[in-house]
mmCIF file of C-alpha atoms in Angstrom:
data_model
loop_
_atom_site.group_PDB
_atom_site.id
_atom_site.type_symbol
_atom_site.label_atom_id
_atom_site.label_comp_id
_atom_site.label_asym_id
_atom_site.label_seq_id
_atom_site.Cartn_x
_atom_site.Cartn_y
_atom_site.Cartn_z
ATOM 1 C CA UNK A 1 -6.076 -20.554 -15.995
ATOM 2 C CA UNK A 2 -2.588 -21.973 -15.827
ATOM 3 C CA UNK A 3 -1.327 -24.885 -17.893
ATOM 4 C CA UNK A 4 -0.147 -27.878 -15.888
ATOM 5 C CA UNK A 5 3.466 -26.984 -16.580
ATOM 6 C CA UNK A 6 2.940 -23.418 -15.357
ATOM 7 C CA UNK A 7 0.970 -23.985 -12.173
ATOM 8 C CA UNK A 8 2.324 -22.505 -8.996
ATOM 9 C CA UNK A 9 3.526 -24.666 -6.139
ATOM 10 C CA UNK A 10 0.836 -26.322 -4.039
ATOM 11 C CA UNK A 11 0.066 -24.720 -0.714
ATOM 12 C CA UNK A 12 0.033 -21.077 -1.781
ATOM 13 C CA UNK A 13 -3.632 -20.755 -0.782
ATOM 14 C CA UNK A 14 -2.840 -22.037 2.709
ATOM 15 C CA UNK A 15 0.028 -19.546 2.864
ATOM 16 C CA UNK A 16 -2.370 -16.684 2.163
ATOM 17 C CA UNK A 17 -4.833 -17.935 4.783
ATOM 18 C CA UNK A 18 -1.967 -18.171 7.262
ATOM 19 C CA UNK A 19 -0.918 -14.611 6.428
ATOM 20 C CA UNK A 20 -4.476 -13.380 7.031
ATOM 21 C CA UNK A 21 -4.516 -15.055 10.454
ATOM 22 C CA UNK A 22 -1.016 -13.901 11.384
ATOM 23 C CA UNK A 23 -0.646 -10.479 9.783
ATOM 24 C CA UNK A 24 -4.210 -9.204 9.606
ATOM 25 C CA UNK A 25 -6.790 -8.121 12.154
ATOM 26 C CA UNK A 26 -6.881 -11.524 13.873
ATOM 27 C CA UNK A 27 -3.239 -11.029 14.865
ATOM 28 C CA UNK A 28 -3.650 -7.418 15.993
ATOM 29 C CA UNK A 29 -3.392 -7.012 19.753
ATOM 30 C CA UNK A 30 -5.549 -3.909 19.829
ATOM 31 C CA UNK A 31 -8.354 -5.518 17.829
ATOM 32 C CA UNK A 32 -8.391 -8.479 20.199
ATOM 33 C CA UNK A 33 -8.549 -6.131 23.176
ATOM 34 C CA UNK A 34 -11.568 -4.320 21.759
ATOM 35 C CA UNK A 35 -13.568 -7.548 21.848
ATOM 36 C CA UNK A 36 -13.181 -7.619 25.647
ATOM 37 C CA UNK A 37 -16.330 -6.533 27.474
ATOM 38 C CA UNK A 38 -14.170 -4.218 29.609
ATOM 39 C CA UNK A 39 -12.606 -2.398 26.660
ATOM 40 C CA UNK A 40 -13.092 1.379 26.962
ATOM 41 C CA UNK A 41 -16.047 2.449 24.857
ATOM 42 C CA UNK A 42 -14.022 5.427 23.582
ATOM 43 C CA UNK A 43 -11.518 2.989 22.054
ATOM 44 C CA UNK A 44 -14.313 1.095 20.325
ATOM 45 C CA UNK A 45 -15.740 4.386 19.070
ATOM 46 C CA UNK A 46 -12.343 5.397 17.699
ATOM 47 C CA UNK A 47 -12.004 2.088 15.838
ATOM 48 C CA UNK A 48 -15.505 2.197 14.398
ATOM 49 C CA UNK A 49 -15.081 5.776 13.194
ATOM 50 C CA UNK A 50 -11.763 4.900 11.524
ATOM 51 C CA UNK A 51 -13.178 1.773 9.882
ATOM 52 C CA UNK A 52 -16.115 3.801 8.607
ATOM 53 C CA UNK A 53 -13.760 6.301 6.973
ATOM 54 C CA UNK A 54 -11.710 3.557 5.327
ATOM 55 C CA UNK A 55 -14.438 1.061 4.426
ATOM 56 C CA UNK A 56 -17.812 2.690 5.083
ATOM 57 C CA UNK A 57 -18.279 4.668 1.881
ATOM 58 C CA UNK A 58 -19.332 3.653 -1.620
ATOM 59 C CA UNK A 59 -17.594 2.603 -3.758
ATOM 60 C CA UNK A 60 -15.713 0.282 -1.444
ATOM 61 C CA UNK A 61 -12.647 -1.808 -2.183
ATOM 62 C CA UNK A 62 -14.591 -4.669 -3.786
ATOM 63 C CA UNK A 63 -16.695 -2.229 -5.802
ATOM 64 C CA UNK A 64 -13.555 -0.567 -7.175
ATOM 65 C CA UNK A 65 -12.103 -3.927 -8.185
ATOM 66 C CA UNK A 66 -15.354 -5.071 -9.816
ATOM 67 C CA UNK A 67 -15.955 -1.820 -11.689
ATOM 68 C CA UNK A 68 -12.382 -1.507 -12.948
ATOM 69 C CA UNK A 69 -12.902 -4.773 -14.792
ATOM 70 C CA UNK A 70 -9.245 -5.578 -15.491
ATOM 71 C CA UNK A 71 -8.871 -8.392 -12.963
ATOM 72 C CA UNK A 72 -11.635 -10.938 -13.598
ATOM 73 C CA UNK A 73 -10.019 -14.025 -12.072
ATOM 74 C CA UNK A 74 -12.904 -14.436 -9.617
ATOM 75 C CA UNK A 75 -15.569 -12.271 -11.219
ATOM 76 C CA UNK A 76 -18.660 -14.195 -10.077
ATOM 77 C CA UNK A 77 -17.415 -14.362 -6.498
ATOM 78 C CA UNK A 78 -16.513 -10.678 -6.566
ATOM 79 C CA UNK A 79 -20.074 -9.795 -7.586
ATOM 80 C CA UNK A 80 -21.470 -11.637 -4.564
ATOM 81 C CA UNK A 81 -18.806 -10.216 -2.279
ATOM 82 C CA UNK A 82 -19.698 -6.674 -3.332
ATOM 83 C CA UNK A 83 -23.305 -7.272 -2.284
ATOM 84 C CA UNK A 84 -22.216 -8.731 1.054
ATOM 85 C CA UNK A 85 -19.886 -5.847 1.782
ATOM 86 C CA UNK A 86 -22.676 -3.357 1.020
ATOM 87 C CA UNK A 87 -24.463 -4.808 4.047
ATOM 88 C CA UNK A 88 -21.275 -4.438 6.090
ATOM 89 C CA UNK A 89 -21.006 -0.777 5.079
ATOM 90 C CA UNK A 90 -24.545 -0.236 6.309
ATOM 91 C CA UNK A 91 -23.588 -1.872 9.608
ATOM 92 C CA UNK A 92 -20.568 0.407 9.918
ATOM 93 C CA UNK A 93 -22.686 3.502 9.343
ATOM 94 C CA UNK A 94 -25.248 2.395 11.955
ATOM 95 C CA UNK A 95 -22.567 1.682 14.536
ATOM 96 C CA UNK A 96 -20.770 4.951 13.874
ATOM 97 C CA UNK A 97 -23.983 6.817 14.637
ATOM 98 C CA UNK A 98 -24.749 4.690 17.703
ATOM 99 C CA UNK A 99 -21.321 4.720 19.320
ATOM 100 C CA UNK A 100 -21.129 8.487 19.700
ATOM 101 C CA UNK A 101 -18.614 11.119 18.638
ATOM 102 C CA UNK A 102 -14.984 10.539 17.820
ATOM 103 C CA UNK A 103 -13.038 10.673 21.101
ATOM 104 C CA UNK A 104 -10.679 13.581 21.640
ATOM 105 C CA UNK A 105 -7.133 12.368 21.043
ATOM 106 C CA UNK A 106 -3.762 14.119 20.732
ATOM 107 C CA UNK A 107 -2.538 14.305 17.143
ATOM 108 C CA UNK A 108 -6.020 14.070 15.662
ATOM 109 C CA UNK A 109 -5.248 15.973 12.462
ATOM 110 C CA UNK A 110 -2.299 13.730 11.591
ATOM 111 C CA UNK A 111 -4.292 10.575 12.340
ATOM 112 C CA UNK A 112 -7.222 11.747 10.217
ATOM 113 C CA UNK A 113 -4.915 12.408 7.272
ATOM 114 C CA UNK A 114 -3.306 8.981 7.668
ATOM 115 C CA UNK A 115 -6.675 7.222 7.715
ATOM 116 C CA UNK A 116 -7.853 9.070 4.611
ATOM 117 C CA UNK A 117 -4.604 8.185 2.861
ATOM 118 C CA UNK A 118 -5.195 4.533 3.669
ATOM 119 C CA UNK A 119 -8.626 4.672 2.037
ATOM 120 C CA UNK A 120 -7.063 6.165 -1.100
ATOM 121 C CA UNK A 121 -4.250 3.603 -1.102
ATOM 122 C CA UNK A 122 -6.710 0.699 -0.922
ATOM 123 C CA UNK A 123 -8.770 2.169 -3.756
ATOM 124 C CA UNK A 124 -5.650 2.325 -5.933
ATOM 125 C CA UNK A 125 -4.784 -1.263 -5.017
ATOM 126 C CA UNK A 126 -8.260 -2.428 -6.033
ATOM 127 C CA UNK A 127 -7.932 -0.635 -9.377
ATOM 128 C CA UNK A 128 -4.538 -2.120 -10.190
ATOM 129 C CA UNK A 129 -3.946 -3.049 -13.825
ATOM 130 C CA UNK A 130 -1.745 -5.955 -12.731
ATOM 131 C CA UNK A 131 -3.945 -9.035 -13.208
ATOM 132 C CA UNK A 132 -4.278 -10.873 -9.897
ATOM 133 C CA UNK A 133 -3.531 -7.907 -7.647
ATOM 134 C CA UNK A 134 -7.116 -6.746 -7.149
ATOM 135 C CA UNK A 135 -8.308 -10.317 -6.658
ATOM 136 C CA UNK A 136 -5.704 -10.867 -3.964
ATOM 137 C CA UNK A 137 -6.614 -7.642 -2.217
ATOM 138 C CA UNK A 138 -10.349 -8.316 -2.278
ATOM 139 C CA UNK A 139 -9.978 -11.914 -1.128
ATOM 140 C CA UNK A 140 -7.727 -10.887 1.752
ATOM 141 C CA UNK A 141 -10.113 -8.047 2.594
ATOM 142 C CA UNK A 142 -13.152 -10.299 2.906
ATOM 143 C CA UNK A 143 -11.186 -12.966 4.770
ATOM 144 C CA UNK A 144 -9.818 -10.351 7.182
ATOM 145 C CA UNK A 145 -13.238 -8.775 7.633
ATOM 146 C CA UNK A 146 -14.310 -11.811 9.664
ATOM 147 C CA UNK A 147 -11.977 -10.622 12.446
ATOM 148 C CA UNK A 148 -13.043 -6.995 11.989
ATOM 149 C CA UNK A 149 -16.644 -8.132 12.287
ATOM 150 C CA UNK A 150 -15.850 -9.576 15.726
ATOM 151 C CA UNK A 151 -14.895 -6.048 16.823
ATOM 152 C CA UNK A 152 -18.050 -4.603 15.262
ATOM 153 C CA UNK A 153 -20.234 -7.245 16.910
ATOM 154 C CA UNK A 154 -18.652 -6.444 20.272
ATOM 155 C CA UNK A 155 -19.377 -2.777 19.696
ATOM 156 C CA UNK A 156 -22.983 -3.529 18.716
ATOM 157 C CA UNK A 157 -23.554 -5.391 21.966
ATOM 158 C CA UNK A 158 -22.071 -2.534 23.977
ATOM 159 C CA UNK A 159 -24.380 0.052 22.395
ATOM 160 C CA UNK A 160 -27.476 -2.182 22.328
ATOM 161 C CA UNK A 161 -27.678 -2.516 18.548
ATOM 162 C CA UNK A 162 -29.454 -5.485 16.909
ATOM 163 C CA UNK A 163 -27.358 -8.537 16.160
ATOM 164 C CA UNK A 164 -26.271 -8.791 12.524
ATOM 165 C CA UNK A 165 -26.326 -12.002 10.473
ATOM 166 C CA UNK A 166 -23.210 -14.114 10.822
ATOM 167 C CA UNK A 167 -20.372 -13.189 8.503
ATOM 168 C CA UNK A 168 -19.048 -16.768 8.516
ATOM 169 C CA UNK A 169 -20.784 -17.821 5.251
ATOM 170 C CA UNK A 170 -19.297 -14.832 3.402
ATOM 171 C CA UNK A 171 -15.853 -15.595 4.797
ATOM 172 C CA UNK A 172 -16.184 -19.285 3.895
ATOM 173 C CA UNK A 173 -17.177 -18.434 0.320
ATOM 174 C CA UNK A 174 -14.080 -16.265 0.010
ATOM 175 C CA UNK A 175 -11.931 -19.208 1.077
ATOM 176 C CA UNK A 176 -13.647 -21.450 -1.479
ATOM 177 C CA UNK A 177 -12.997 -18.841 -4.176
ATOM 178 C CA UNK A 178 -9.359 -18.589 -3.124
ATOM 179 C CA UNK A 179 -8.813 -22.343 -3.261
ATOM 180 C CA UNK A 180 -10.548 -22.612 -6.649
ATOM 181 C CA UNK A 181 -8.038 -20.340 -8.364
ATOM 182 C CA UNK A 182 -5.486 -22.086 -10.555
ATOM 183 C CA UNK A 183 -2.877 -19.512 -11.496
ATOM 184 C CA UNK A 184 0.343 -19.266 -13.417
ATOM 185 C CA UNK A 185 3.251 -18.015 -11.271
ATOM 186 C CA UNK A 186 3.139 -14.413 -12.515
ATOM 187 C CA UNK A 187 -0.516 -14.026 -11.627
ATOM 188 C CA UNK A 188 -0.009 -15.793 -8.315
ATOM 189 C CA UNK A 189 2.730 -13.305 -7.446
ATOM 190 C CA UNK A 190 0.361 -10.453 -8.243
ATOM 191 C CA UNK A 191 -2.416 -12.024 -6.168
ATOM 192 C CA UNK A 192 -0.077 -12.565 -3.224
ATOM 193 C CA UNK A 193 1.172 -8.989 -3.501
ATOM 194 C CA UNK A 194 -2.391 -7.649 -3.412
ATOM 195 C CA UNK A 195 -3.217 -9.731 -0.357
ATOM 196 C CA UNK A 196 -0.037 -8.692 1.435
ATOM 197 C CA UNK A 197 -0.647 -5.018 0.735
ATOM 198 C CA UNK A 198 -4.210 -5.200 2.053
ATOM 199 C CA UNK A 199 -3.040 -6.896 5.238
ATOM 200 C CA UNK A 200 -0.252 -4.346 5.679
ATOM 201 C CA UNK A 201 -2.764 -1.515 5.471
ATOM 202 C CA UNK A 202 -5.060 -3.122 8.032
ATOM 203 C CA UNK A 203 -2.123 -3.885 10.308
ATOM 204 C CA UNK A 204 -1.046 -0.254 10.109
ATOM 205 C CA UNK A 205 -4.556 0.911 10.949
ATOM 206 C CA UNK A 206 -4.698 -1.201 14.106
ATOM 207 C CA UNK A 207 -1.265 0.015 15.144
ATOM 208 C CA UNK A 208 -2.416 3.611 14.706
ATOM 209 C CA UNK A 209 -5.571 2.958 16.731
ATOM 210 C CA UNK A 210 -3.534 1.285 19.477
ATOM 211 C CA UNK A 211 -1.219 4.307 19.647
ATOM 212 C CA UNK A 212 -4.236 6.621 19.860
ATOM 213 C CA UNK A 213 -5.704 4.569 22.710
ATOM 214 C CA UNK A 214 -2.386 4.791 24.567
ATOM 215 C CA UNK A 215 -2.306 8.554 24.043
ATOM 216 C CA UNK A 216 -5.774 8.896 25.535
ATOM 217 C CA UNK A 217 -4.902 6.671 28.478
ATOM 218 C CA UNK A 218 -1.715 8.643 29.149
#
């Protein structure tokens, strides 16, 4: 916890929430398009397969952060988040099986390598020894997952899968955990860096998926 004289400027939590809305999945044009009932099913399949590679295996990002044990700024929340994201991994696996095979797309080998690299990059971010970094990444991840879940829910409806419980309570708890943090500037910088890096990785993934959809359409 930060002393009163060391506390960061007010409003940093709102800045992170704004970044999630602007720079994460909610601001990704391709992700928004996939929620349309007329979106090509092959594009949904491509997204679900990619998300399953990045986030569908154990240990996931939150598990890495929790197990590494260096960054314990929100340890109790992280424990609950890990359990919630285990359910989301199970959803990803079910949808990947239901949506069918990965669609044929030019440049598949390069895309597959890029997606695997993203999974490895996020694992390294979650295991950072810089206190605050893993917390920022995991908070941004769970907050951003609310928009990813909208894509997954759209996919589930398209392939006649059962409706999953709302993710809103998990997302809301992440916001509460974010606002409860009281950090000295150095740790706040680390937390903000972790959040920004997570959002950059997700933004890059959606850009890659959009390019792949354009290649298939062309």
